[in-house]
Coordinates of C-alpha atoms and ligand atoms in Angstrom, one line a residue:
M1 CA 83.8 84.5 110.7
P2 CA 81.8 85.8 108.1
E3 CA 79.1 84.0 106.5
K4 CA 80.9 83.2 103.1
N5 CA 84.3 83.1 102.0
L6 CA 84.9 85.4 99.2
R7 CA 87.6 84.9 96.3
I8 CA 88.8 88.6 96.6
A9 CA 91.5 89.7 94.0
V10 CA 93.1 92.7 94.2
I11 CA 95.1 93.5 91.2
G12 CA 98.4 95.6 91.9
A13 CA 101.9 95.1 95.1
G14 CA 101.7 99.2 94.8
M15 CA 101.5 100.7 98.2
A16 CA 97.6 99.9 97.9
G17 CA 97.9 96.4 97.1
I18 CA 100.2 96.0 100.4
L19 CA 98.1 97.6 102.0
A20 CA 94.0 95.4 101.5
G21 CA 97.1 93.0 101.4
I22 CA 97.2 94.0 105.1
K23 CA 94.3 93.9 105.8
L24 CA 92.5 91.3 104.6
Q25 CA 95.1 88.8 105.8
E26 CA 94.8 90.4 109.0
S27 CA 91.3 90.0 109.3
G28 CA 91.5 85.9 109.0
R29 CA 90.7 86.0 105.4
R30 CA 92.6 83.8 103.6
N31 CA 90.6 83.4 100.1
F32 CA 92.5 86.4 98.6
V33 CA 95.2 86.7 96.1
I34 CA 97.2 89.8 95.1
Y35 CA 98.3 89.7 90.9
E36 CA 100.9 92.0 90.1
K37 CA 102.4 93.0 86.4
A38 CA 106.3 93.5 88.2
D39 CA 108.8 91.2 89.1
R40 CA 108.4 93.8 93.1
I41 CA 106.7 94.9 94.8
G42 CA 106.4 99.2 95.1
G43 CA 104.6 100.5 92.4
T44 CA 105.6 104.5 92.5
W45 CA 109.1 103.4 94.4
R46 CA 109.2 101.0 92.1
E47 CA 109.5 102.0 88.7
N48 CA 110.6 105.9 90.1
T49 CA 114.4 105.8 90.9
Y50 CA 115.7 109.1 89.7
P51 CA 118.4 111.2 91.7
G52 CA 116.3 113.3 93.9
L53 CA 113.4 111.3 94.3
T54 CA 112.2 111.8 96.8
C55 CA 108.4 112.2 98.8
D56 CA 106.9 115.6 99.2
V57 CA 104.9 114.5 102.7
P58 CA 107.1 114.6 105.7
S59 CA 108.5 111.0 106.4
H60 CA 106.8 110.5 109.2
H61 CA 102.9 110.7 107.8
Y62 CA 104.4 109.1 104.5
T63 CA 103.4 105.6 105.9
Y64 CA 100.7 103.1 107.2
S65 CA 98.7 104.0 110.3
F66 CA 99.7 100.9 112.0
E67 CA 103.2 100.3 111.0
R68 CA 105.1 104.1 111.9
N69 CA 108.9 104.0 110.8
P70 CA 110.9 105.3 113.3
D71 CA 114.6 104.7 111.1
W72 CA 113.6 107.9 107.9
S73 CA 116.9 109.5 107.7
R74 CA 115.1 112.4 106.8
H75 CA 111.7 114.7 107.5
L76 CA 111.3 114.2 103.4
P77 CA 111.0 110.3 103.1
P78 CA 114.0 109.4 100.9
G79 CA 112.8 107.1 97.2
Q80 CA 114.2 104.6 97.9
E81 CA 113.9 104.4 101.3
I82 CA 110.1 104.5 100.7
Q83 CA 110.8 101.4 98.4
D84 CA 112.8 99.8 102.0
Y85 CA 109.8 100.6 103.9
F86 CA 107.4 98.9 101.2
E87 CA 109.4 95.8 101.4
R88 CA 109.8 94.6 105.6
T89 CA 106.0 95.7 105.8
C90 CA 105.3 93.7 103.3
E91 CA 107.6 91.1 104.9
K92 CA 106.5 91.7 108.2
Y93 CA 102.8 91.5 107.5
G94 CA 102.8 88.2 106.1
V95 CA 101.6 89.6 102.7
Y96 CA 104.4 88.2 100.3
P97 CA 102.9 84.6 99.9
Y98 CA 99.4 85.6 98.6
I99 CA 101.6 87.3 95.6
R100 CA 101.9 86.6 92.0
F101 CA 104.3 88.5 90.5
G102 CA 104.9 88.7 86.8
E103 CA 100.6 88.1 86.2
E104 CA 98.9 91.1 84.1
L105 CA 95.7 91.2 84.3
A106 CA 94.3 91.9 81.1
E107 CA 90.2 91.6 81.3
A108 CA 87.8 90.8 84.1
R109 CA 84.4 90.1 83.2
F110 CA 81.6 90.0 86.1
E111 CA 79.6 86.6 84.3
D112 CA 77.1 85.3 87.0
G113 CA 77.5 86.7 89.7
R114 CA 81.4 86.6 89.7
W115 CA 84.6 88.2 87.8
Q116 CA 86.0 86.1 85.5
L117 CA 89.9 87.6 85.3
V118 CA 92.5 86.0 82.4
M119 CA 96.0 87.5 83.1
Q120 CA 98.0 88.2 80.0
S121 CA 100.1 85.5 80.9
G122 CA 96.4 83.6 80.1
L123 CA 96.5 82.3 83.4
A124 CA 92.5 82.3 84.6
D125 CA 90.9 82.9 87.6
E126 CA 87.8 83.7 89.3
A127 CA 86.6 86.1 91.9
D128 CA 83.7 87.0 94.1
V129 CA 85.4 90.7 94.7
V130 CA 87.9 92.8 92.7
I131 CA 90.0 95.6 94.1
A132 CA 91.5 97.4 91.4
A133 CA 95.1 98.9 93.3
T134 CA 96.6 99.5 90.6
G135 CA 98.1 104.2 90.7
V136 CA 97.6 107.0 89.2
L137 CA 100.4 108.1 87.7
H138 CA 102.0 104.9 86.2
H139 CA 101.4 105.7 82.6
P140 CA 104.9 107.9 81.7
R141 CA 103.9 110.8 79.1
I142 CA 106.1 110.9 76.1
P143 CA 106.4 114.3 74.4
D144 CA 105.4 114.4 70.6
I145 CA 109.1 116.6 70.7
K146 CA 110.3 116.9 66.0
G147 CA 113.1 114.6 65.8
A148 CA 113.9 112.8 69.5
D149 CA 114.6 109.4 68.0
S150 CA 117.8 111.8 65.5
F151 CA 119.1 111.8 69.4
R152 CA 122.7 110.6 69.1
G153 CA 123.1 110.6 73.7
H154 CA 120.7 108.9 75.5
L155 CA 116.8 110.1 76.0
F156 CA 114.5 108.6 78.3
H157 CA 111.5 108.9 80.5
S158 CA 112.1 110.0 84.4
S159 CA 110.4 107.2 85.5
R160 CA 113.5 104.6 83.7
W161 CA 116.1 106.0 84.5
D162 CA 119.1 104.2 82.7
H163 CA 121.3 104.0 86.2
G164 CA 124.1 102.8 83.6
I165 CA 125.7 106.1 82.4
D166 CA 127.7 108.0 84.9
L167 CA 126.5 111.5 85.0
A168 CA 129.8 113.5 86.0
D169 CA 131.3 114.9 82.7
K170 CA 127.3 114.5 80.6
R171 CA 125.8 117.4 79.4
I172 CA 122.2 117.6 80.5
G173 CA 119.1 119.0 79.5
I174 CA 116.0 118.4 82.1
I175 CA 112.1 119.0 80.1
G176 CA 109.3 119.5 82.4
N177 CA 109.9 121.6 86.5
G178 CA 106.7 119.3 87.6
S179 CA 107.9 118.3 90.6
T180 CA 110.1 115.5 89.6
G181 CA 111.8 118.0 87.6
V182 CA 112.9 120.1 90.3
Q183 CA 114.3 117.1 92.1
I184 CA 116.4 115.9 89.6
I185 CA 117.4 119.6 88.7
S186 CA 117.7 120.3 92.2
A187 CA 120.4 116.4 92.6
L188 CA 122.7 117.1 89.8
S189 CA 123.1 120.6 89.8
G190 CA 126.8 121.1 90.7
N191 CA 127.3 116.8 90.3
V192 CA 127.4 117.0 86.2
R193 CA 129.2 119.0 83.8
H194 CA 126.3 120.7 82.8
I195 CA 122.3 120.8 83.2
A196 CA 120.4 123.0 81.1
H197 CA 116.7 122.4 82.4
F198 CA 113.8 123.3 80.1
Q199 CA 110.9 125.4 81.8
R200 CA 106.9 125.6 79.4
T201 CA 106.1 127.2 82.6
A202 CA 106.8 128.4 85.7
Q203 CA 105.6 127.1 88.5
W204 CA 105.2 128.5 92.2
I205 CA 107.6 127.0 94.5
M206 CA 106.8 126.5 98.4
P207 CA 110.3 126.2 100.8
V208 CA 110.5 123.6 102.5
R209 CA 113.0 121.6 105.2
N210 CA 114.2 118.7 105.0
G211 CA 116.7 118.6 107.8
Y212 CA 118.2 114.6 108.5
F213 CA 116.4 112.5 112.0
S214 CA 120.2 112.3 114.4
E215 CA 120.5 108.8 115.9
E216 CA 118.9 109.6 119.5
D217 CA 116.3 111.0 117.5
K218 CA 115.5 107.5 116.4
A219 CA 116.8 105.7 119.4
R220 CA 113.9 107.3 120.5
F221 CA 111.8 106.7 118.2
R222 CA 112.3 102.8 118.5
A223 CA 112.6 102.9 122.0
D224 CA 108.5 105.2 122.7
P225 CA 106.7 104.9 120.2
A226 CA 104.7 107.6 121.7
A227 CA 107.7 109.8 121.5
L228 CA 107.4 109.0 117.5
E229 CA 103.6 109.9 117.6
A230 CA 104.0 112.7 119.6
A231 CA 107.0 114.1 117.4
M232 CA 105.1 114.1 113.8
D233 CA 102.3 116.5 115.2
T234 CA 98.7 114.8 114.2
S235 CA 96.9 117.7 115.1
T236 CA 99.1 120.6 113.3
Y237 CA 99.3 117.9 110.5
Q238 CA 95.7 117.6 109.4
R239 CA 94.8 121.2 110.0
G240 CA 97.7 121.4 107.2
V241 CA 95.7 119.2 105.6
E242 CA 92.1 121.0 105.9
G243 CA 93.6 124.4 105.2
Y244 CA 95.3 124.0 101.9
S245 CA 92.2 121.3 100.9
Q246 CA 90.5 124.8 101.8
V247 CA 91.8 126.8 99.5
I248 CA 91.9 124.0 96.7
T249 CA 87.8 124.6 97.0
G250 CA 88.4 128.1 96.0
D251 CA 88.3 130.0 99.8
D252 CA 90.1 133.0 98.8
G253 CA 90.7 134.1 102.8
E254 CA 93.8 133.8 105.1
G255 CA 95.6 130.2 103.7
A256 CA 95.0 131.7 100.2
R257 CA 96.6 133.9 101.2
Y258 CA 99.7 131.6 103.2
F259 CA 100.3 130.5 100.2
N260 CA 100.4 133.4 98.0
D261 CA 103.5 135.3 100.1
T262 CA 104.8 133.0 101.3
C263 CA 105.8 131.2 98.0
R264 CA 106.4 134.6 96.2
D265 CA 108.3 135.3 99.6
N266 CA 110.9 132.1 98.6
L267 CA 111.0 133.7 94.5
E268 CA 111.5 137.7 95.9
Q269 CA 114.5 136.4 98.8
G270 CA 115.9 133.1 96.4
V271 CA 116.6 134.2 93.3
R272 CA 119.3 136.7 92.3
D273 CA 119.1 137.9 88.9
P274 CA 115.7 139.9 88.4
G275 CA 116.2 138.4 84.8
L276 CA 115.8 135.0 85.8
R277 CA 113.1 135.8 88.1
E278 CA 110.4 137.3 86.1
Q279 CA 111.3 133.6 83.9
L280 CA 110.9 132.0 86.9
R281 CA 107.5 133.9 88.1
P282 CA 104.2 132.3 87.5
D283 CA 101.4 134.1 86.1
H284 CA 98.9 131.8 87.7
K285 CA 98.1 131.5 91.1
P286 CA 99.8 129.4 94.1
L287 CA 98.0 125.7 94.4
C288 CA 96.7 125.4 91.0
K289 CA 98.8 123.2 89.3
R290 CA 100.1 121.3 92.1
L291 CA 102.5 123.2 94.6
I292 CA 106.2 122.6 94.7
F293 CA 107.5 121.9 97.9
S294 CA 111.2 122.0 97.9
P295 CA 114.5 123.1 100.0
D296 CA 116.6 124.0 97.9
Y297 CA 115.7 124.0 93.6
Y298 CA 116.3 127.9 93.7
E299 CA 119.9 127.5 94.9
A300 CA 120.2 124.3 92.6
I301 CA 119.2 126.4 88.8
Q302 CA 122.1 129.6 90.4
R303 CA 125.3 127.3 90.5
P304 CA 127.9 127.4 87.7
G305 CA 126.6 125.0 85.7
A306 CA 123.2 125.1 85.5
A307 CA 121.1 126.9 83.5
L308 CA 116.7 127.7 82.5
V309 CA 116.1 126.8 79.1
T310 CA 112.4 129.5 79.3
T311 CA 112.3 129.9 74.8
P312 CA 109.6 127.0 73.5
I313 CA 111.2 123.3 72.3
E314 CA 111.6 123.3 68.3
R315 CA 113.2 120.2 67.6
I316 CA 115.3 117.0 69.0
E317 CA 118.7 117.0 67.0
A318 CA 121.3 114.6 66.8
G319 CA 123.4 116.5 69.1
G320 CA 121.1 118.2 71.5
I321 CA 117.4 120.7 71.8
R322 CA 116.8 123.0 69.5
T323 CA 115.4 126.5 70.7
T324 CA 112.7 128.5 68.9
D325 CA 114.8 130.7 68.7
G326 CA 118.0 129.4 66.9
A327 CA 120.0 128.2 69.7
L328 CA 120.9 124.7 69.7
H329 CA 121.8 123.2 73.1
E330 CA 123.8 120.8 73.2
L331 CA 124.0 117.8 75.4
D332 CA 124.9 114.3 75.9
I333 CA 121.3 112.7 78.5
I334 CA 117.5 114.6 77.7
V335 CA 115.1 112.8 80.4
Y336 CA 112.2 113.5 80.0
A337 CA 110.4 114.5 83.0
T338 CA 107.0 115.3 81.8
G339 CA 104.4 113.4 84.3
F340 CA 102.2 110.5 83.2
H341 CA 99.1 109.5 81.7
A342 CA 96.9 110.6 84.8
D343 CA 93.7 109.1 83.1
A344 CA 94.6 105.7 82.7
F345 CA 94.1 104.3 85.8
M346 CA 94.0 100.4 85.2
R347 CA 93.4 100.7 81.7
P348 CA 94.6 99.2 79.2
M349 CA 92.6 95.9 81.1
R350 CA 89.6 95.7 79.6
I351 CA 87.1 95.1 82.1
T352 CA 83.0 94.6 81.2
G353 CA 79.7 94.8 84.2
E354 CA 76.7 93.8 83.8
D355 CA 74.9 94.0 81.3
G356 CA 78.1 93.9 78.4
A357 CA 78.9 97.4 80.4
T358 CA 82.6 98.4 79.0
L359 CA 85.3 100.0 81.3
D360 CA 85.7 102.2 78.2
T361 CA 82.8 103.3 77.2
F362 CA 81.8 104.1 81.0
W363 CA 84.8 106.5 80.8
A364 CA 85.0 107.8 77.3
V365 CA 84.8 111.3 78.9
R366 CA 86.8 110.9 81.9
P367 CA 87.4 107.9 84.4
R368 CA 85.2 109.3 86.7
A369 CA 83.4 106.3 90.3
Y370 CA 81.0 107.3 93.2
L371 CA 83.6 108.8 95.7
A372 CA 86.5 107.2 94.2
V373 CA 85.7 104.0 95.3
S374 CA 82.9 102.2 92.9
M375 CA 81.0 102.6 89.9
P376 CA 77.6 102.1 88.8
G377 CA 77.1 99.0 86.3
F378 CA 80.1 96.6 88.2
P379 CA 78.9 95.4 90.9
N380 CA 81.5 93.9 93.6
F381 CA 84.5 95.7 91.8
F382 CA 86.0 98.5 94.2
M383 CA 89.0 100.9 94.2
L384 CA 91.6 102.1 95.6
N385 CA 92.5 105.7 94.0
G386 CA 90.1 105.3 91.8
P387 CA 89.6 108.7 90.1
N388 CA 87.9 111.5 91.7
G389 CA 89.6 110.8 94.8
P390 CA 91.8 112.7 97.4
V391 CA 94.7 112.9 94.9
G392 CA 97.1 116.2 95.8
N393 CA 99.7 117.7 98.0
F394 CA 98.0 114.9 100.2
S395 CA 99.9 111.6 102.5
L396 CA 98.3 108.9 99.6
I397 CA 98.6 106.3 102.5
D398 CA 96.4 107.6 104.5
I399 CA 93.4 108.3 101.7
A400 CA 94.4 104.4 101.0
E401 CA 93.3 103.9 105.1
H402 CA 90.2 105.2 104.8
Q403 CA 89.5 104.1 101.3
W404 CA 90.1 100.9 103.4
H405 CA 87.6 101.6 106.1
Y406 CA 84.8 101.5 103.0
I407 CA 85.6 99.0 101.0
S408 CA 85.7 96.8 104.0
Q409 CA 82.1 97.5 104.8
L410 CA 80.5 96.9 101.1
I411 CA 82.8 93.1 101.2
E412 CA 81.7 92.6 104.5
R413 CA 77.8 93.0 104.0
L414 CA 78.9 90.6 100.8
E415 CA 80.1 88.3 103.4
R416 CA 77.2 88.3 105.8
G417 CA 75.2 87.0 102.9
D418 CA 72.7 89.6 103.4
C419 CA 73.3 90.5 99.5
E420 CA 75.0 89.1 96.5
A421 CA 76.2 92.2 94.3
V422 CA 76.9 95.7 94.8
S423 CA 77.2 99.0 93.2
P424 CA 76.1 101.9 93.7
G425 CA 72.7 103.6 92.2
E426 CA 72.2 104.7 88.4
A427 CA 70.5 107.9 89.7
V428 CA 72.6 108.6 92.9
F429 CA 75.8 108.2 91.1
Q430 CA 74.6 110.9 88.4
R431 CA 73.3 113.2 91.1
F432 CA 77.0 112.7 92.4
E433 CA 78.8 113.1 89.7
E434 CA 76.6 116.9 88.7
E435 CA 77.9 118.0 91.8
R436 CA 80.5 116.6 91.9
I437 CA 81.3 118.4 88.2
A438 CA 79.7 121.6 90.0
A439 CA 82.8 121.5 92.7
A440 CA 85.0 121.1 90.6
K441 CA 84.3 124.4 88.9
K442 CA 84.9 126.1 91.7
T443 CA 88.4 124.9 93.2
I444 CA 91.5 126.5 92.4
W445 CA 92.6 124.4 89.6
Y446 CA 89.5 125.8 87.5
T447 CA 89.2 128.4 88.8
G448 CA 93.2 129.3 89.3
G449 CA 94.8 130.6 84.8
C450 CA 96.6 127.4 84.3
R451 CA 96.3 123.5 82.5
S452 CA 97.4 120.9 84.7
W453 CA 97.3 117.1 85.2
Y454 CA 93.8 118.2 87.5
L455 CA 91.9 118.5 84.5
D456 CA 90.4 116.2 82.5
A457 CA 89.8 116.0 78.5
E458 CA 87.1 118.0 79.0
G459 CA 88.7 121.0 81.5
I460 CA 87.5 119.3 83.9
P461 CA 89.2 119.3 87.5
A462 CA 89.3 115.5 88.0
S463 CA 90.2 115.6 92.1
W464 CA 88.4 115.7 95.5
P465 CA 86.2 119.0 94.6
W466 CA 85.4 119.2 98.4
S467 CA 87.6 119.3 101.4
F468 CA 89.6 116.7 102.9
S469 CA 87.4 116.6 105.7
R470 CA 84.1 115.6 104.5
F471 CA 85.8 113.1 102.2
Q472 CA 87.1 111.8 105.4
R473 CA 82.8 111.5 106.5
E474 CA 81.8 109.7 103.5
M475 CA 84.9 107.5 103.6
A476 CA 83.4 106.5 107.8
E477 CA 80.7 104.8 106.4
P478 CA 78.7 104.2 103.2
D479 CA 75.3 105.9 102.5
W480 CA 73.6 102.2 102.1
A481 CA 70.6 104.1 100.7
A482 CA 72.8 104.4 97.6
F483 CA 73.6 101.1 96.7
S484 CA 72.1 98.1 94.2
L485 CA 72.7 95.5 96.8
D486 CA 71.4 92.5 94.6
P487 CA 69.4 90.1 97.3
P488 CA 70.1 86.6 97.2
Ligands
NAP1 P1 103.8 116.5 85.7 O1 103.5 116.8 87.1 O2 103.0 116.5 84.9 O3 105.1 117.9 85.5 C1 105.8 118.0 83.8 C2 105.7 118.5 83.5 O4 106.6 118.6 82.2 C3 105.3 120.3 83.3 O5 106.7 121.0 83.6 C4 104.9 120.2 81.8 O6 105.2 122.2 81.1 C5 106.1 119.7 81.0 N1 105.7 119.0 79.4 C6 105.4 118.2 79.7 N2 105.0 118.1 78.0 C7 106.1 118.5 77.8 C8 106.7 119.8 76.9 N3 106.2 118.4 75.6 N4 107.2 120.3 76.3 C9 107.2 120.7 77.7 N5 107.4 120.3 78.8 C10 106.9 119.7 78.9 O7 104.2 115.9 85.9 P2 105.7 115.0 87.4 O8 106.5 116.7 87.7 O9 107.0 113.6 86.6 O10 104.9 114.4 88.0 C11 103.8 114.0 88.3 C12 103.3 113.8 90.0 O11 104.0 112.5 90.4 C13 103.1 114.7 90.8 O12 102.3 116.5 90.4 C14 103.2 114.7 91.8 O13 101.8 113.6 91.5 C15 104.0 113.1 91.4 N6 105.5 113.3 92.3 C16 105.3 113.4 93.3 C17 106.3 113.3 94.1 C18 106.0 113.8 95.3 O14 107.0 114.7 96.1 N7 105.2 113.8 95.9 C19 107.9 113.7 93.7 C20 107.5 113.0 91.8 C21 106.4 113.1 91.2 P3 103.4 122.8 81.5 O15 103.6 122.2 83.0 O16 103.8 123.8 80.1 O17 102.4 121.6 81.2

């Protein structure tokens, strides 16, 4: 057992917060709490319930490494199955008793070596260590479109789906063609009276299989974990992840050609009408925006009753969406599939570190963190899936597990009692940040000729700008020379 029984507060009971809970509990620690603002676990998978919701990471790779799931129904996991998986896992590992539901952190202040926490409810707590596991994409981005208030029908963001409405006889407009908009179109086209897809910027679409696992497959995976691991073909998956990250970091070689050729062939072969094909052809490089994997979007947008609208939106009116060519697209439902504020992270929480330093000031230009995990001036405050981590077409579960491995070593150091506060040194952090920004400017997100939510307010890509293998190496063990370790 550690020498010091530190109090640990985890913020958020989504995938990463549950992971922290499982790991803390497994290691014999009992002095921890998970604060969750909602009344259920699940984060993204609790909040997003739109038709067609799917994760585009292969299902068997979208699991905790220590809790495989033989029961996935499909190659790409449906949202509800993911939510069920987290609920089951949370129960199985005994994490529920540590979660305080309905408690949203309003403020955290570092005073006299401890974090003073205050919830929106007024509840107060003290912790030695805070782990922010608050997720990345959860504050809906509501577009500023004139006349939205005048719409007579139903209007909502994709992450606030109104399941009380029968869709079959409705005319539906979907604004946005990121992964969300594309998945909604695929699910609804052919099943509703009319669906219009409002596209501002064309996207490359990578074809993908999404077959079903047979009952025999699932029985075999249940009976034999080795068969499941073999079916996962992890080395091929990891080579794919590494190859993908090479393309992102600016390698124009074989990997880039593969994505280019595959996406182009998909477009050429998947869209029959030459006019529609040109409307769907992006003018930037594949992977500049987050790549969309879809088995059936092109088929869905070509069905009778589906329409692609590329003329810009002028305004929303009582009866629908008016485009700049004067046409009124009459609609009963408008869905904003317009994404999220990717720079919020744990904000709007008020977080004050050493010497009165506030997170809002530290992040005034952009969210930033040493190796995505910790920040100078904010001792014993660590993040899972924080800023500048590898957020993209990877399994965020795998990323959180690597980060947990790293963070747990920082916590152990505190528990051993050889220091009282751990945070990266200011000079080390500045050097890191300069190197990160220089590398970010070489990535395809910067050079690929597009705008996306990967870019911060100054146009610098915010996601991990190096290879995935570098991320794995960095997370293997902290470079202790980079940290200020306040002695007891
Ligand atoms: P997104 O990728 O940020 O896409 C937002 C879309 O809305 C873009 O097409 C954007 O057009 C459009 N848009 C925004 N404001 C607009 C406006 N005022 N007028 C017209 N169009 C507007 O959002 P998302 O699809 O919700 O996805 C967010 C992220 O969630 C994804 O990138 C992904 O990381 C994650 N996600 C993952 C999965 C998965 O399978 N793993 C599934 C769904 C979502 P522009 O391109 O012109 O800006």
